[in-house]
Amino acid sequence: MNRRQLLSASAGLGALTLAGRGDAAPAGPAMGEGGALPMPAPSRDLPEALAVQDPNRTLLERGWLFHPGDIVPPPATTHEATYLLAKAGNAPGAAAMAYDDSDWQAVRVPHDWASFQPFVETANVSQGYRPRGIGWYRRTLRLDPADRGKRIELQFDAIATHATIWVNGSLVAHNWSGYNTINIDLTPFARFGDEMNVIAVRVDADAMEGWWYEGAGLYRHVWLIRRAPVAIATDGVHCDPRQATDGQWRVPVAVTLSSVAREARTVRVEAELFAPDGRSLATAATEATVAALDEAVAAMTLAAGTPTLWSVERPTLYRVVTRVIADGTGVDERRIPIGFRTLRFDAEKGFFLNGRSVKLKGVCLHQDHAGVGVAVPDALIRWRLERLKAMGCNAIRCSHNAPAAEFLDLCDRMGFLVMDENRQFNPAPETTAQLEWMVRRDRNHPSIILWSVFNEEPMQGTEAGAEMVRRMAHAVHRLDDSRPVTAAMNGSFFDPVNVSSVVDVTGFNYYQGDYDKFHQLYPQRPLTSSEDTSAFETRGAYASDPAKHVLTSYDDEAASWGGTHRATWKAIMDRPFVAGGFVWTGFDYHGEPTPYAWPTISSFFGILDLCGFPKTAFDIHRAAWTDDAPVVGLAPHWNWAGKEGQPIRVFVASNAEQVRLRLNGRDLGTQAVDRLTGNVWTVPYAPGRIEAVALSGGREVARAAQETSGPPVALRLTPARTVMAGDDEDVQPVTIDAVDARGRHVPTANLPTRFTVEGATIIGVGNGDPNSHESEKGGARSLFNGLAQAILQAEAGRGRIVMRAEADGLKPARLVIDRLAVPPRAQVPVTPAAQALREWRRSAAFAERPATDLAPADGDNNSWAFQRGSLAVPADPAGRWRLYRGTVTPWRRTAAEGGMLRFAEVTGRAELWIDGRKVAVKDAAAPAPFEGPLPAGTGERRVVLLVEAAPGAASGITGGVTLTGR
């Protein structure tokens, strides 16, 4: 959907979203008529999937086990225990390979465990009154023997907050930020085939980096990466286009190669530029020699000629494909989307994109959403960006941290300009590494126009602060010299020493009264508002009630340091030297409740609420920011029973030349439009229909209306799309509202609703109420000022999704969504949790069948062999019978429920005895799997395998042995 379609599909506070297929409710009014639902009409198409950039990556998001709370192993008290703790592979407690996690909760990643928590008054206010604490994750992983010799990586896109990671009992990583990717080289720790790998992650979410809701756990994607011995390093391609003085474009391509080979190898590296339609436009190639366990860089340049430029209105993407060829065979590839565009910040005239002045119409965003916390699925990120695009937003500041990679991919595709922001203000090696990671990962994105190295740091007006920024800016420019560096300052602009002297663009957080003074004193320094507004609105409320923590949506309320939406934007628009602004915030967010605290649990700052439902500010910005389609928005709703004859303030936002107001067909006057501040009438209330008609050249170009509805009689379900991908990942929000007997939205309905779904899962619920303490999980949510939201995640395969909603006394709603047959992305197969039996005592060969209770005497370490793992024992002239004895203490769940003892392979005929009882027989001598039941029971269990070899043949336990649940 292009921008014009998005805009026309959203009529702000006066728009109707059509319900999906089914018998949801009485038919509502047509799009744009009075009392309609303030959401866009459902799309009938699946959005295009994001392209695969690194084909070596496979999602590792199923099969994780989670334990809330810390697990502290007992301290080592003996010399032997202390000695072993100091050795690789001997991590204690929940990090140990053999730890019993059988009763842990199975979870799906991305996972934010804090989003499941209740709101607790004694919990941290900034984190939204949700307990976080410490949690553990474990995952068993089988690696194919064919992957031996490859580089194996484990990639966590982010973990909230501090993380310690073990692989196979060895500590492999500490990470001290909740926003950077963690790449772990598994190669030296890896086990293949039947020897399982165990990943353990301890997450300390009590550690806080921000003063907003940060979530807890493995909240972004997790990947397993398998690369050739010599391959392109992760984030190892840099291909940012440059324009030469003759107007021709070129694409310098730098490819970092990494080797796990045992000797130096020479490979061929190729780069190819593809047009949006798939045509090959240019190629280049070179050779590089990479030493063993080292890196090398291959550099090439692609001649691009005069490509179509990337812009906000037309975000045209090309593609650079780099390949590694070893011994004539392609062994690695990356497919990087790129855009051709120029950018500059001018100290007098603001921001220029492709030589054209563009005002930054931006918002600041945190990364959480109602119902899911910070574990926001990719499709929901896309939907949130669509809501911003429909408002005319063209710029986003990632506040105050690097976003998900998929967020930037979507910004590239949808035409947003991005300020990519660093979290930790510190040039120390560890935090510099986090900054450098952000730049390496993100520097190919055409959407990024600014790097921000900090937000509101008290040291910004000191010599030490300036020196810190100087070093951080240098680190950025060393990796990317094509974009300017900024810092979001909240003061100290005129101190004798301050960081504005060492950044490329000065970022103003608020302080709008100082724009002119700064520009006069430092006319050579480009300037943008990096954060502004901080206005308060409660969606659907039109009078402030401090006792109830409710704030009017007339854009009257703002923080002492900020300003209203209208006044703030006017100050920016009146000054060409201010490049633009970033409203605090695009969406409400959990935590940092301002200006109220408990029981308020989220912010009031958003142009849209926690669910993405629009407030009056949405139409204010839509009118001010939209240039290519007519806009008119009307507030408030028109349900004011008991106020007949009393004055009602009516606000209209439009970008037309004039706007005319009518009540029940009666003309209330026409006003010249003030696009930045809106138009106001005072109207004595009378039930019926009030409408605003936008006029340009004397002709009607847009219309918005509100109509007095009757009492609610039915529920309605409205999806964002009428179709979903049956890929077990696709997500979309469904709006729940109440309608009257004529099918009109009831904006004052506040009532409990319940819902169920088949063919999908409800992963979160919300209603946008900053004061609600209802659970954001499950199948129930109250309407708040007429609206609630359920977030559905589709199951796999072709079929239907059927959602039903009900409320006491109302007609229930039913919604049917088509689930299309879309192949799921590859996932690393789930490896069932299993106890491994590796230690056996093996008898000598017997000529006759021995008794199965035969065993070596205590202390006899000589007459029975010690066998670890599998082994084919050669034929022995002394006899064909052998006994194998072992013990196992079942994990808690297996002990309670019983399990299966599984031999991957036994060679020879066999009998399995457990605790003196025969439980299974293998009649054939050929190598084959063998299993038998282990009855429920606690404590150590005795396992005996009696094996009879075929004449002259080897025999024994020739595969791994595991104990699993039934």
PDB file of N, CA and C in Angstrom, residues 615-676:
ATOM      1  N   LYS A 615      -5.353   9.454  19.179  1.00  0.00           N
ATOM      2  CA  LYS A 615      -5.877  10.533  20.001  1.00  0.00           C
ATOM      3  C   LYS A 615      -6.115  11.746  19.092  1.00  0.00           C
ATOM      4  N   THR A 616      -6.619  12.830  19.656  1.00  0.00           N
ATOM      5  CA  THR A 616      -6.825  14.045  18.860  1.00  0.00           C
ATOM      6  C   THR A 616      -5.519  14.502  18.228  1.00  0.00           C
ATOM      7  N   ALA A 617      -4.397  14.281  18.899  1.00  0.00           N
ATOM      8  CA  ALA A 617      -3.091  14.679  18.357  1.00  0.00           C
ATOM      9  C   ALA A 617      -2.813  14.033  17.011  1.00  0.00           C
ATOM     10  N   PHE A 618      -3.398  12.860  16.754  1.00  0.00           N
ATOM     11  CA  PHE A 618      -3.192  12.188  15.473  1.00  0.00           C
ATOM     12  C   PHE A 618      -3.686  13.071  14.331  1.00  0.00           C
ATOM     13  N   ASP A 619      -4.888  13.628  14.471  1.00  0.00           N
ATOM     14  CA  ASP A 619      -5.420  14.504  13.418  1.00  0.00           C
ATOM     15  C   ASP A 619      -4.703  15.840  13.376  1.00  0.00           C
ATOM     16  N   ILE A 620      -4.234  16.324  14.520  1.00  0.00           N
ATOM     17  CA  ILE A 620      -3.452  17.568  14.528  1.00  0.00           C
ATOM     18  C   ILE A 620      -2.220  17.404  13.651  1.00  0.00           C
ATOM     19  N   HIS A 621      -1.504  16.311  13.842  1.00  0.00           N
ATOM     20  CA  HIS A 621      -0.298  16.097  13.033  1.00  0.00           C
ATOM     21  C   HIS A 621      -0.638  15.688  11.611  1.00  0.00           C
ATOM     22  N   ARG A 622      -1.705  14.952  11.431  1.00  0.00           N
ATOM     23  CA  ARG A 622      -2.097  14.561  10.076  1.00  0.00           C
ATOM     24  C   ARG A 622      -2.377  15.797   9.220  1.00  0.00           C
ATOM     25  N   ALA A 623      -3.033  16.775   9.827  1.00  0.00           N
ATOM     26  CA  ALA A 623      -3.322  18.008   9.089  1.00  0.00           C
ATOM     27  C   ALA A 623      -2.055  18.809   8.810  1.00  0.00           C
ATOM     28  N   ALA A 624      -1.149  18.849   9.790  1.00  0.00           N
ATOM     29  CA  ALA A 624       0.063  19.656   9.640  1.00  0.00           C
ATOM     30  C   ALA A 624       1.102  18.978   8.760  1.00  0.00           C
ATOM     31  N   TRP A 625       1.089  17.660   8.714  1.00  0.00           N
ATOM     32  CA  TRP A 625       2.181  16.927   8.067  1.00  0.00           C
ATOM     33  C   TRP A 625       1.825  16.353   6.702  1.00  0.00           C
ATOM     34  N   THR A 626       0.564  16.296   6.354  1.00  0.00           N
ATOM     35  CA  THR A 626       0.159  15.671   5.093  1.00  0.00           C
ATOM     36  C   THR A 626       0.033  16.724   4.005  1.00  0.00           C
ATOM     37  N   ASP A 627       0.770  16.542   2.922  1.00  0.00           N
ATOM     38  CA  ASP A 627       0.765  17.506   1.819  1.00  0.00           C
ATOM     39  C   ASP A 627       0.147  16.958   0.543  1.00  0.00           C
ATOM     40  N   ASP A 628      -0.043  15.657   0.439  1.00  0.00           N
ATOM     41  CA  ASP A 628      -0.464  15.074  -0.832  1.00  0.00           C
ATOM     42  C   ASP A 628      -1.873  14.503  -0.822  1.00  0.00           C
ATOM     43  N   ALA A 629      -2.651  14.782   0.216  1.00  0.00           N
ATOM     44  CA  ALA A 629      -4.041  14.331   0.264  1.00  0.00           C
ATOM     45  C   ALA A 629      -4.808  15.255   1.206  1.00  0.00           C
ATOM     46  N   PRO A 630      -6.095  15.512   0.930  1.00  0.00           N
ATOM     47  CA  PRO A 630      -6.882  16.369   1.822  1.00  0.00           C
ATOM     48  C   PRO A 630      -7.153  15.673   3.146  1.00  0.00           C
ATOM     49  N   VAL A 631      -7.139  16.455   4.205  1.00  0.00           N
ATOM     50  CA  VAL A 631      -7.317  15.932   5.564  1.00  0.00           C
ATOM     51  C   VAL A 631      -8.336  16.781   6.294  1.00  0.00           C
ATOM     52  N   VAL A 632      -9.223  16.128   7.022  1.00  0.00           N
ATOM     53  CA  VAL A 632     -10.047  16.830   8.003  1.00  0.00           C
ATOM     54  C   VAL A 632     -10.353  15.857   9.139  1.00  0.00           C
ATOM     55  N   GLY A 633     -10.195  16.328  10.362  1.00  0.00           N
ATOM     56  CA  GLY A 633     -10.490  15.541  11.546  1.00  0.00           C
ATOM     57  C   GLY A 633     -11.344  16.344  12.501  1.00  0.00           C
ATOM     58  N   LEU A 634     -12.190  15.660  13.228  1.00  0.00           N
ATOM     59  CA  LEU A 634     -13.197  16.339  14.053  1.00  0.00           C
ATOM     60  C   LEU A 634     -13.225  15.715  15.435  1.00  0.00           C
ATOM     61  N   ALA A 635     -13.194  16.563  16.462  1.00  0.00           N
ATOM     62  CA  ALA A 635     -13.313  16.112  17.848  1.00  0.00           C
ATOM     63  C   ALA A 635     -14.175  17.117  18.606  1.00  0.00           C
ATOM     64  N   PRO A 636     -14.914  16.684  19.608  1.00  0.00           N
ATOM     65  CA  PRO A 636     -14.922  15.355  20.208  1.00  0.00           C
ATOM     66  C   PRO A 636     -15.974  14.458  19.558  1.00  0.00           C
ATOM     67  N   HIS A 637     -16.217  13.293  20.208  1.00  0.00           N
ATOM     68  CA  HIS A 637     -17.364  12.479  19.801  1.00  0.00           C
ATOM     69  C   HIS A 637     -18.638  13.267  20.097  1.00  0.00           C
ATOM     70  N   TRP A 638     -19.784  12.748  19.747  1.00  0.00           N
ATOM     71  CA  TRP A 638     -21.017  13.533  19.902  1.00  0.00           C
ATOM     72  C   TRP A 638     -22.040  12.788  20.758  1.00  0.00           C
ATOM     73  N   ASN A 639     -21.552  12.170  21.843  1.00  0.00           N
ATOM     74  CA  ASN A 639     -22.399  11.496  22.824  1.00  0.00           C
ATOM     75  C   ASN A 639     -22.306  12.249  24.145  1.00  0.00           C
ATOM     76  N   TRP A 640     -23.182  13.241  24.356  1.00  0.00           N
ATOM     77  CA  TRP A 640     -23.117  14.081  25.555  1.00  0.00           C
ATOM     78  C   TRP A 640     -24.480  14.169  26.227  1.00  0.00           C
ATOM     79  N   ALA A 641     -25.084  13.012  26.450  1.00  0.00           N
ATOM     80  CA  ALA A 641     -26.392  12.979  27.100  1.00  0.00           C
ATOM     81  C   ALA A 641     -26.337  13.703  28.442  1.00  0.00           C
ATOM     82  N   GLY A 642     -27.336  14.541  28.712  1.00  0.00           N
ATOM     83  CA  GLY A 642     -27.374  15.324  29.937  1.00  0.00           C
ATOM     84  C   GLY A 642     -26.765  16.691  29.797  1.00  0.00           C
ATOM     85  N   LYS A 643     -26.142  16.983  28.648  1.00  0.00           N
ATOM     86  CA  LYS A 643     -25.529  18.293  28.425  1.00  0.00           C
ATOM     87  C   LYS A 643     -26.241  19.062  27.310  1.00  0.00           C
ATOM     88  N   GLU A 644     -27.475  18.689  27.047  1.00  0.00           N
ATOM     89  CA  GLU A 644     -28.218  19.372  26.000  1.00  0.00           C
ATOM     90  C   GLU A 644     -28.254  20.870  26.272  1.00  0.00           C
ATOM     91  N   GLY A 645     -27.928  21.659  25.244  1.00  0.00           N
ATOM     92  CA  GLY A 645     -27.917  23.119  25.360  1.00  0.00           C
ATOM     93  C   GLY A 645     -26.653  23.692  25.947  1.00  0.00           C
ATOM     94  N   GLN A 646     -25.811  22.848  26.526  1.00  0.00           N
ATOM     95  CA  GLN A 646     -24.566  23.343  27.101  1.00  0.00           C
ATOM     96  C   GLN A 646     -23.485  23.456  26.027  1.00  0.00           C
ATOM     97  N   PRO A 647     -22.554  24.392  26.184  1.00  0.00           N
ATOM     98  CA  PRO A 647     -21.542  24.598  25.149  1.00  0.00           C
ATOM     99  C   PRO A 647     -20.546  23.440  25.101  1.00  0.00           C
ATOM    100  N   ILE A 648     -20.268  22.975  23.898  1.00  0.00           N
ATOM    101  CA  ILE A 648     -19.270  21.933  23.647  1.00  0.00           C
ATOM    102  C   ILE A 648     -18.204  22.526  22.734  1.00  0.00           C
ATOM    103  N   ARG A 649     -16.981  22.382  23.132  1.00  0.00           N
ATOM    104  CA  ARG A 649     -15.874  22.855  22.309  1.00  0.00           C
ATOM    105  C   ARG A 649     -15.634  21.856  21.188  1.00  0.00           C
ATOM    106  N   VAL A 650     -15.704  22.333  19.966  1.00  0.00           N
ATOM    107  CA  VAL A 650     -15.516  21.486  18.793  1.00  0.00           C
ATOM    108  C   VAL A 650     -14.214  21.892  18.116  1.00  0.00           C
ATOM    109  N   PHE A 651     -13.349  20.914  17.914  1.00  0.00           N
ATOM    110  CA  PHE A 651     -12.036  21.166  17.316  1.00  0.00           C
ATOM    111  C   PHE A 651     -11.963  20.485  15.959  1.00  0.00           C
ATOM    112  N   VAL A 652     -11.466  21.216  14.974  1.00  0.00           N
ATOM    113  CA  VAL A 652     -11.304  20.684  13.632  1.00  0.00           C
ATOM    114  C   VAL A 652      -9.860  20.887  13.193  1.00  0.00           C
ATOM    115  N   ALA A 653      -9.250  19.829  12.687  1.00  0.00           N
ATOM    116  CA  ALA A 653      -7.907  19.902  12.112  1.00  0.00           C
ATOM    117  C   ALA A 653      -8.004  19.604  10.628  1.00  0.00           C
ATOM    118  N   SER A 654      -7.413  20.456   9.805  1.00  0.00           N
ATOM    119  CA  SER A 654      -7.497  20.249   8.361  1.00  0.00           C
ATOM    120  C   SER A 654      -6.285  20.872   7.678  1.00  0.00           C
ATOM    121  N   ASN A 655      -6.001  20.399   6.471  1.00  0.00           N
ATOM    122  CA  ASN A 655      -4.971  21.015   5.640  1.00  0.00           C
ATOM    123  C   ASN A 655      -5.572  21.687   4.405  1.00  0.00           C
ATOM    124  N   ALA A 656      -6.910  21.826   4.393  1.00  0.00           N
ATOM    125  CA  ALA A 656      -7.573  22.491   3.271  1.00  0.00           C
ATOM    126  C   ALA A 656      -7.511  24.012   3.442  1.00  0.00           C
ATOM    127  N   GLU A 657      -8.201  24.736   2.569  1.00  0.00           N
ATOM    128  CA  GLU A 657      -8.215  26.196   2.670  1.00  0.00           C
ATOM    129  C   GLU A 657      -9.252  26.689   3.675  1.00  0.00           C
ATOM    130  N   GLN A 658     -10.401  26.034   3.677  1.00  0.00           N
ATOM    131  CA  GLN A 658     -11.489  26.426   4.585  1.00  0.00           C
ATOM    132  C   GLN A 658     -12.133  25.182   5.170  1.00  0.00           C
ATOM    133  N   VAL A 659     -12.821  25.373   6.273  1.00  0.00           N
ATOM    134  CA  VAL A 659     -13.589  24.285   6.848  1.00  0.00           C
ATOM    135  C   VAL A 659     -14.930  24.830   7.321  1.00  0.00           C
ATOM    136  N   ARG A 660     -15.988  24.080   7.021  1.00  0.00           N
ATOM    137  CA  ARG A 660     -17.358  24.469   7.379  1.00  0.00           C
ATOM    138  C   ARG A 660     -17.894  23.457   8.368  1.00  0.00           C
ATOM    139  N   LEU A 661     -18.555  23.939   9.422  1.00  0.00           N
ATOM    140  CA  LEU A 661     -19.117  23.064  10.454  1.00  0.00           C
ATOM    141  C   LEU A 661     -20.629  23.057  10.332  1.00  0.00           C
ATOM    142  N   ARG A 662     -21.233  21.887  10.447  1.00  0.00           N
ATOM    143  CA  ARG A 662     -22.687  21.742  10.387  1.00  0.00           C
ATOM    144  C   ARG A 662     -23.163  20.868  11.530  1.00  0.00           C
ATOM    145  N   LEU A 663     -24.311  21.183  12.065  1.00  0.00           N
ATOM    146  CA  LEU A 663     -24.955  20.383  13.097  1.00  0.00           C
ATOM    147  C   LEU A 663     -26.371  20.090  12.647  1.00  0.00           C
ATOM    148  N   ASN A 664     -26.652  18.813  12.450  1.00  0.00           N
ATOM    149  CA  ASN A 664     -27.974  18.373  12.000  1.00  0.00           C
ATOM    150  C   ASN A 664     -28.434  19.142  10.765  1.00  0.00           C
ATOM    151  N   GLY A 665     -27.481  19.362   9.847  1.00  0.00           N
ATOM    152  CA  GLY A 665     -27.778  20.047   8.597  1.00  0.00           C
ATOM    153  C   GLY A 665     -27.732  21.550   8.666  1.00  0.00           C
ATOM    154  N   ARG A 666     -27.587  22.102   9.858  1.00  0.00           N
ATOM    155  CA  ARG A 666     -27.566  23.554  10.018  1.00  0.00           C
ATOM    156  C   ARG A 666     -26.133  24.054   9.955  1.00  0.00           C
ATOM    157  N   ASP A 667     -25.905  25.099   9.147  1.00  0.00           N
ATOM    158  CA  ASP A 667     -24.571  25.655   8.956  1.00  0.00           C
ATOM    159  C   ASP A 667     -24.171  26.463  10.182  1.00  0.00           C
ATOM    160  N   LEU A 668     -23.007  26.093  10.780  1.00  0.00           N
ATOM    161  CA  LEU A 668     -22.510  26.807  11.954  1.00  0.00           C
ATOM    162  C   LEU A 668     -21.373  27.758  11.611  1.00  0.00           C
ATOM    163  N   GLY A 669     -21.105  27.929  10.326  1.00  0.00           N
ATOM    164  CA  GLY A 669     -20.096  28.891   9.925  1.00  0.00           C
ATOM    165  C   GLY A 669     -18.915  28.246   9.235  1.00  0.00           C
ATOM    166  N   THR A 670     -18.186  29.047   8.476  1.00  0.00           N
ATOM    167  CA  THR A 670     -17.007  28.619   7.735  1.00  0.00           C
ATOM    168  C   THR A 670     -15.815  29.440   8.194  1.00  0.00           C
ATOM    169  N   GLN A 671     -14.704  28.781   8.414  1.00  0.00           N
ATOM    170  CA  GLN A 671     -13.494  29.465   8.858  1.00  0.00           C
ATOM    171  C   GLN A 671     -12.348  29.162   7.906  1.00  0.00           C
ATOM    172  N   ALA A 672     -11.466  30.144   7.757  1.00  0.00           N
ATOM    173  CA  ALA A 672     -10.214  29.884   7.058  1.00  0.00           C
ATOM    174  C   ALA A 672      -9.388  28.938   7.920  1.00  0.00           C
ATOM    175  N   VAL A 673      -8.821  27.930   7.296  1.00  0.00           N
ATOM    176  CA  VAL A 673      -8.111  26.896   8.042  1.00  0.00           C
ATOM    177  C   VAL A 673      -6.787  27.436   8.574  1.00  0.00           C
ATOM    178  N   ASP A 674      -6.544  27.178   9.839  1.00  0.00           N
ATOM    179  CA  ASP A 674      -5.213  27.363  10.403  1.00  0.00           C
ATOM    180  C   ASP A 674      -4.623  25.962  10.545  1.00  0.00           C
ATOM    181  N   ARG A 675      -3.781  25.607   9.594  1.00  0.00           N
ATOM    182  CA  ARG A 675      -3.293  24.235   9.497  1.00  0.00           C
ATOM    183  C   ARG A 675      -2.464  23.812  10.711  1.00  0.00           C
ATOM    184  N   LEU A 676      -1.776  24.756  11.322  1.00  0.00           N
ATOM    185  CA  LEU A 676      -0.885  24.411  12.422  1.00  0.00           C
ATOM    186  C   LEU A 676      -1.590  24.389  13.776  1.00  0.00           C
TER     187      LEU A 676
END
